[in-house]
Coordinates of C-alpha atoms in Angstrom, one line a residue:
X1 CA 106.3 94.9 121.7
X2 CA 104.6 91.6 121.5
X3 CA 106.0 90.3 125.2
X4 CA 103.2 92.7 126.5
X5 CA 99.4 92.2 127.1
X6 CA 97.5 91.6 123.9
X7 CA 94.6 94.3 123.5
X8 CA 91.4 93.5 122.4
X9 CA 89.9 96.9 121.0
X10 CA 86.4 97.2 122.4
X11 CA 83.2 95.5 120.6
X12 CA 81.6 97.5 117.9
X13 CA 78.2 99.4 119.5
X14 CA 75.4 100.9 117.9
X15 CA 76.5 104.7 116.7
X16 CA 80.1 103.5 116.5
X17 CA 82.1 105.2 113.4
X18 CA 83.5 102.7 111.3
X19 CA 85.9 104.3 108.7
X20 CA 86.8 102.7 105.0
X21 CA 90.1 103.8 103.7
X22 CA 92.5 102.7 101.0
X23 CA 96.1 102.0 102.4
X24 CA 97.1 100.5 98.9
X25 CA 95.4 100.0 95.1
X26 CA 92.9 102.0 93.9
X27 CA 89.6 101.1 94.7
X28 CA 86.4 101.1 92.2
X29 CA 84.2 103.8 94.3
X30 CA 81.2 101.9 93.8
X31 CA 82.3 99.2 95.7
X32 CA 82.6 101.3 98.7
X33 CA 79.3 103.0 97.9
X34 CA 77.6 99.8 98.1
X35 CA 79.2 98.2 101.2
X36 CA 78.0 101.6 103.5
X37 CA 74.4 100.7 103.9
X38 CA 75.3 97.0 104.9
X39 CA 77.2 98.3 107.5
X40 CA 74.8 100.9 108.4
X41 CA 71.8 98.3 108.9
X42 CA 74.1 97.1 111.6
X43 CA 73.5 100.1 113.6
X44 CA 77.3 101.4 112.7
X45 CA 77.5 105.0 111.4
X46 CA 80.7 104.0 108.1
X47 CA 82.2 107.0 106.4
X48 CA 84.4 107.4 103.9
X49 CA 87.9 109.0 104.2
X50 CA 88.9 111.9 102.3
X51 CA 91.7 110.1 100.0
X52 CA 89.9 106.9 99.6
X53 CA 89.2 107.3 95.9
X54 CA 92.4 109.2 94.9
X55 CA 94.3 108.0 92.2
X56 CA 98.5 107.8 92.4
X57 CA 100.1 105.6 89.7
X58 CA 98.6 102.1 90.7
X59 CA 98.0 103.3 94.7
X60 CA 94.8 105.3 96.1
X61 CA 96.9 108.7 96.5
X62 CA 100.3 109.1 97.6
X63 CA 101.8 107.7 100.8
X64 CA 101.5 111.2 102.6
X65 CA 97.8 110.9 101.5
X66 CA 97.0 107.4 102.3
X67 CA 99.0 107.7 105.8
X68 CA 96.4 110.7 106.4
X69 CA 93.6 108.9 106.1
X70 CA 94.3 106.2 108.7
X71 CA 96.2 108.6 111.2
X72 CA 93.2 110.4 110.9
X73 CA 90.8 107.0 111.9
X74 CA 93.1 105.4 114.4
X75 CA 93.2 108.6 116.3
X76 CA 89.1 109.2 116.0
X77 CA 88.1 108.4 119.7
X78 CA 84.9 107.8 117.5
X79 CA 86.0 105.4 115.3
X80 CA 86.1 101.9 116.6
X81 CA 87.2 100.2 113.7
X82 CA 88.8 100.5 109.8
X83 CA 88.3 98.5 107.5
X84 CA 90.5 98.6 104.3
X85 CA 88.6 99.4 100.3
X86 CA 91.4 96.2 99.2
X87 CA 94.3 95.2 98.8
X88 CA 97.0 95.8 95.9
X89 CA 100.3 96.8 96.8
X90 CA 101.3 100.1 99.4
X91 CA 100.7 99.5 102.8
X92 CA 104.2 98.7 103.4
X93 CA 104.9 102.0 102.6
X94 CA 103.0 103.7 105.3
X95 CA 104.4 101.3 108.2
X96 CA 107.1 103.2 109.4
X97 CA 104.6 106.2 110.3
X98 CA 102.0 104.3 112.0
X99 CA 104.7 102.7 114.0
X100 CA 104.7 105.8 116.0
X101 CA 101.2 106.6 116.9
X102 CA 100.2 105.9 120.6
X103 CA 97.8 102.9 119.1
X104 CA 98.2 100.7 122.4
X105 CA 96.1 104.0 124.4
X106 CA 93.0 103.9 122.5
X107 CA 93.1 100.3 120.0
X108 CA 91.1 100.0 116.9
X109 CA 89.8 96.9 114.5
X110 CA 92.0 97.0 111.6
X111 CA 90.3 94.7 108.4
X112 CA 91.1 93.4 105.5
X113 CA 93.8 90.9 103.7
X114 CA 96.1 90.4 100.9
X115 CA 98.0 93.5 101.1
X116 CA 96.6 94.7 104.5
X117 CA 99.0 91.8 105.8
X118 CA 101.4 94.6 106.6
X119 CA 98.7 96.6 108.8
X120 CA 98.1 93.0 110.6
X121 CA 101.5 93.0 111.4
X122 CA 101.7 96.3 112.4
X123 CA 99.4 95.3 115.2
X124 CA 100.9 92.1 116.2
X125 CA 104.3 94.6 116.7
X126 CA 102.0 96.4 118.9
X127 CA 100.2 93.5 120.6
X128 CA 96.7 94.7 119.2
X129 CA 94.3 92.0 117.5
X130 CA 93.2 92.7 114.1
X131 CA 91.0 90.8 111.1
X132 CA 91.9 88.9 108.5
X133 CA 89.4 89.3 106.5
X134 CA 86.7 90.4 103.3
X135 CA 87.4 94.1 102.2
X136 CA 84.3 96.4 100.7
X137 CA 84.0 94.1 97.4
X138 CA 83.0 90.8 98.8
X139 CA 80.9 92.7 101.7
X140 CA 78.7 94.6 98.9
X141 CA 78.2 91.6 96.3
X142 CA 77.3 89.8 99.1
X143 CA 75.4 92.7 100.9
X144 CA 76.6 91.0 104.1
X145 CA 74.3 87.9 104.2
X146 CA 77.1 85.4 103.9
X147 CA 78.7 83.5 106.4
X148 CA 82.5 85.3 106.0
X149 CA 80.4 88.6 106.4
X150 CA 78.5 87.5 108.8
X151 CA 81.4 86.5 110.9
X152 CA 83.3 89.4 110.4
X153 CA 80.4 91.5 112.3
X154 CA 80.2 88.9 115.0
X155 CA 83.7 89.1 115.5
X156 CA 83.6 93.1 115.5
X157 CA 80.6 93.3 118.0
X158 CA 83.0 91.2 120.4
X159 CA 82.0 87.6 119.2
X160 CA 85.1 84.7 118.6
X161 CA 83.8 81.4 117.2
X162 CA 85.5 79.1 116.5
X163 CA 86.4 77.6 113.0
X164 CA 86.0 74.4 112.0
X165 CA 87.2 72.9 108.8
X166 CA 86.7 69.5 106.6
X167 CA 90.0 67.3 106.8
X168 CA 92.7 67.0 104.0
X169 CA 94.6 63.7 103.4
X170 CA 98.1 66.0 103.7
X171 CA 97.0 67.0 107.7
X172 CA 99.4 66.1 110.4
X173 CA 97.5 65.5 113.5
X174 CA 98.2 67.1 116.7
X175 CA 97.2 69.9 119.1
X176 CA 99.1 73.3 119.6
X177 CA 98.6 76.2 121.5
X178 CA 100.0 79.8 120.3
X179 CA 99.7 83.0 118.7
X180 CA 97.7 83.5 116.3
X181 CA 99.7 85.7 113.1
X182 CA 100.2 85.4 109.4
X183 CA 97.9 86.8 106.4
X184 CA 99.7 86.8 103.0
X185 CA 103.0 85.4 102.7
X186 CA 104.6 87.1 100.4
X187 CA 103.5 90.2 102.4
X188 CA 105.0 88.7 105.7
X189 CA 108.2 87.1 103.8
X190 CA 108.8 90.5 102.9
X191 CA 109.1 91.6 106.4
X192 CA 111.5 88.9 107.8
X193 CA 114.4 90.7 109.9
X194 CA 112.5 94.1 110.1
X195 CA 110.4 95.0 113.2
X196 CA 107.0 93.9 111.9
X197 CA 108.5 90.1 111.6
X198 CA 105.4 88.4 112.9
X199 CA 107.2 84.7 111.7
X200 CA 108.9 84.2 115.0
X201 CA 109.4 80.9 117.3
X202 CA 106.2 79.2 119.6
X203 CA 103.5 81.1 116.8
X204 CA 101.0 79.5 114.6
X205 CA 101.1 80.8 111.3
X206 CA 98.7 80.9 108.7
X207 CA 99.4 81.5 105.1
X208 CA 97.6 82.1 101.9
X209 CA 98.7 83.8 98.5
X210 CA 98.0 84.2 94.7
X211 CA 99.8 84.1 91.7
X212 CA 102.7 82.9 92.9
X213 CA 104.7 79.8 91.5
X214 CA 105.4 76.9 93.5
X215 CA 109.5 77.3 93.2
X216 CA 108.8 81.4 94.7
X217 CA 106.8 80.1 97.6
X218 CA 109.3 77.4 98.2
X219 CA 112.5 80.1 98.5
X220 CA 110.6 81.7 101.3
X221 CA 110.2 78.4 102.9
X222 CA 113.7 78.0 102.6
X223 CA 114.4 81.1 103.7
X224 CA 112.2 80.3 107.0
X225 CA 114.1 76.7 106.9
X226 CA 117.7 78.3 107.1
X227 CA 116.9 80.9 109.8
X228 CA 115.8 78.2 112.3
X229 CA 112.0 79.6 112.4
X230 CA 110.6 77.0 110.4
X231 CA 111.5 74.3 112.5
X232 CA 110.2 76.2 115.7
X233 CA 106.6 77.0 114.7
X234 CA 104.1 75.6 117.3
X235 CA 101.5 74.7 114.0
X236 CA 100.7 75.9 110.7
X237 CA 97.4 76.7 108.7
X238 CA 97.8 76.1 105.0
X239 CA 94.9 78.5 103.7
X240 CA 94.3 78.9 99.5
X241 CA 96.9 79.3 97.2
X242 CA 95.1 80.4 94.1
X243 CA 96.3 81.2 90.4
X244 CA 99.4 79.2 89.8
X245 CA 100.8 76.3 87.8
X246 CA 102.1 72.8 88.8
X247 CA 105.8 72.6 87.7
X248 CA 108.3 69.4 87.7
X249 CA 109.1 69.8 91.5
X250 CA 105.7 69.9 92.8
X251 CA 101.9 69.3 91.2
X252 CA 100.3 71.5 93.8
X253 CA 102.0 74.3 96.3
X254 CA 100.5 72.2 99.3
X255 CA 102.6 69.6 98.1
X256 CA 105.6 71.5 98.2
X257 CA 104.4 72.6 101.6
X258 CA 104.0 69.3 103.1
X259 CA 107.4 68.3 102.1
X260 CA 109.0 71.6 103.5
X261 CA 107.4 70.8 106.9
X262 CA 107.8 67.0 106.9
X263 CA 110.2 67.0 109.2
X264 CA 108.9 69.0 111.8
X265 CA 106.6 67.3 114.7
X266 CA 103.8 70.3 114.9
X267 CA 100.5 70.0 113.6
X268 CA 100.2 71.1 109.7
X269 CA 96.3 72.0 108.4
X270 CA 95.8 72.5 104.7
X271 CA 92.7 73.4 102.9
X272 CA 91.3 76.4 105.6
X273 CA 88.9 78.6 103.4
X274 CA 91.0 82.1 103.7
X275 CA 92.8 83.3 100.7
X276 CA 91.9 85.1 97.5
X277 CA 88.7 83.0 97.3
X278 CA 85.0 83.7 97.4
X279 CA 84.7 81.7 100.9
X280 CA 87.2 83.8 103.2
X281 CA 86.5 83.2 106.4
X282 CA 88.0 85.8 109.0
X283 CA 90.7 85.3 111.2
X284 CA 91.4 86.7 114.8
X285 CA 95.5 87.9 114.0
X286 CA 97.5 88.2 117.6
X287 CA 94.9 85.9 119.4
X288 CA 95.8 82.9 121.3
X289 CA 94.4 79.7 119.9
X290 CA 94.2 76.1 120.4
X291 CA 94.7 74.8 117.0
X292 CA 93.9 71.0 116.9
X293 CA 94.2 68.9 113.6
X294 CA 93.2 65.6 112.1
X295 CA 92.7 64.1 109.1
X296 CA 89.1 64.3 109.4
X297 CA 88.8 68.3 110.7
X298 CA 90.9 71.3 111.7
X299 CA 89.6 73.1 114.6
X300 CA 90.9 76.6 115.7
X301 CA 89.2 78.5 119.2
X302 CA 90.2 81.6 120.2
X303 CA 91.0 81.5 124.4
X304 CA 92.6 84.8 124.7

C-alpha cells in the first residue's frame, strides 16, 4: 500500500484523547502515571488503556489483550494519537491483526521506538506517518521540558522542523530526496520479505540499535547487500548504536557500517541523536525528506 497518498493524521487540538498503551514489555506504572499530567498541561485529555499494566511472562498481557487495547484507540474517533508505555519485545506479534483495520479512513499518531519499530512499519504498509520517538519514561523524567519532548508535541500539533546535526569525519556528502522509514534494525531486519518490509529501493533509511555485536549487525547488512536493497538506497542515517563491544573486524559498528556502504554513491550520515540514548530526537517515519550531508552537518526537512 505504499504507491498510494501518504496520510498525515490531523494535528493534535485542545480536548483531543491521547491514549498510552503497551504493545510489548511490561511497563513500570509509575512511569505512565507521571507522564499524564505533562500531556495534560498541553491541553490533551491522555488516558490509560485497560491492559496497559498487565503482566504476561515478559509482555504487558497477552497478544489478545494488548491487540485490544490499540484496536480499541485506533478506532476511537476521539483519540488522535497513541503513544506506546516502551518498548521490549511483542509488537510483532499483534501485526497481522492491525493489518486489517480500516486505518487509512480515520489515521492516528502512532509513538514510540525500539520495539514499536514494528507499529512504524505497520504504517508505512499503510502509507500513514508515524513517530519515532521518546515513550512515557523519558517524557516523565523529563516532565516534557526537553528538546526531544518538546519536539515530539510540536510535531503532534502539526509542526515538522527540521533536524540538524554536527558532522562526523565517516559522512559521505551528497543530497537525496526519499522516504523517510526505518527505526530499529533488528526490528526491521526481522521483517525483510514479509509485507511490513519498509527496507525497499529509492528510501532513506535510518537505523539505530542496542546490544547488538558488530558481526550481528554486519549479517543484516549482508543480508541487505545480497538482496540488491543495499546498493539501491537513496541515503542513510546512521543513528546510536549503544551497548556493544569492538571485536577484531571492526573498533566501532559505524566502522563496519561505513565499509558496508563504501561502495555505494548515496549520501551516508552517522552520529544523528536517535537510538537508546537520553538525546532521542523524533523522527517523521513515511515522510518525504530532503536529506543533505557533509562533513560539517547533516540536515533532514520534511517537504511532504
Amino acid at each position: 500500500m505504499t504507491d498510494t497518498p501518504i496520510l498525515t493524521p490531523r494535528p493534535l487540538a485542545m480536548g483531543d484523547r491521547v491514549a498510552i498503551v503497551s504493545p510489548a514489555g511490561i511497563i513500570k506504572p509509575q512511569l505512565v502515571y507521571n507522564c499524564l499530567p505533562v500531556l495534560a498541561d498541553r491541553g490533551w485529555v491522555p488516558y490509560v488503556g485497560e491492559n496497559t499494566f498487565n503482566r504476561h511472562g515478559t509482555f504487558a498481557g497477552t497478544a489478545d489483550e494488548r491487540y485490544s487495547d490499540l484496536e480499541n484507540a485506533l478506532l476511537d474517533p476521539d483519540t488522535r494519537a497513541i503513544i506506546c508505555s516502551r518498548g521490549g519485545y511483542g509488537a510483532v506479534h499483534l501485526l497481522d491483526r492491525l493489518d486489517r483495520l480500516p486505518l487509512r479512513d480515520d489515521p492516528k499518531w502512532i509513538v514510540g521506538y525500539s520495539d514499536i519499530s514494528a507499529l512504524h512499519a505497520l504504517m508505512t504498509r499503510h502509507g500513514i506517518k508515524s513517530i519515532h520517538a521518546p515513550m512515557t519514561k523519558h517524557i516523565s523524567e523529563h516532565r516534557g521540558l526537553d528538546v526531544d519532548s518538546i519536539r515530539l508535541f510540536e510535531m503532534l500539533g502539526g509542526a515538522t522542523p527540521k533536524i540538524k546535526a554536527g558532522g562526523h569525519h565517516m559522512n559521505r556528502d551528497g543530497h537525496a530526496e526519499g522516504l523517510l522509514v526505518g527505526g530499529n534494525l533488528a526490528v526491521i531486519a526481522g521483517l525483510l520479505s514479509t509485507p511490513f518490509d519498509v527496507i525497499r529501493p529509492g528510501r532513506i533509511l535510518f537505523i539505530e540499535d542496542i546490544a547488538e555485536p558488530i558481526y550481528k549487525v554486519e549479517r543484516i547488512f549482508y543480508t541487505l547487500k545480497l538482496s540488491g536493497v543495499l546498493s539501491s538506497l537513496r541515503g542513510l542515517v546512521v543513528g546510536r548504536f549503544t551497548d556493544y563491544a569492538p571485536d577484531r573486524g571492526s573498533k566501532t559498528m559505524e566502522e563496519m557500517i561505513s565499509r558496508m556502504v563504501g561502495e555505494y554513491g548515496y549520501p551516508v550520515a552517522f552520529g544523528i541523536p536517535f537510538g537508546h540514548v537520553d538525546h532521542n530526537v523524533p523522527m517523521l517515519c513515511s515522510s518525504i525528506v530532503s536529506l543533505d550531508v557533509s562533513k560539517s552537518s547533516t540536515l533532514i526537512r520534511t517537504i511532504g
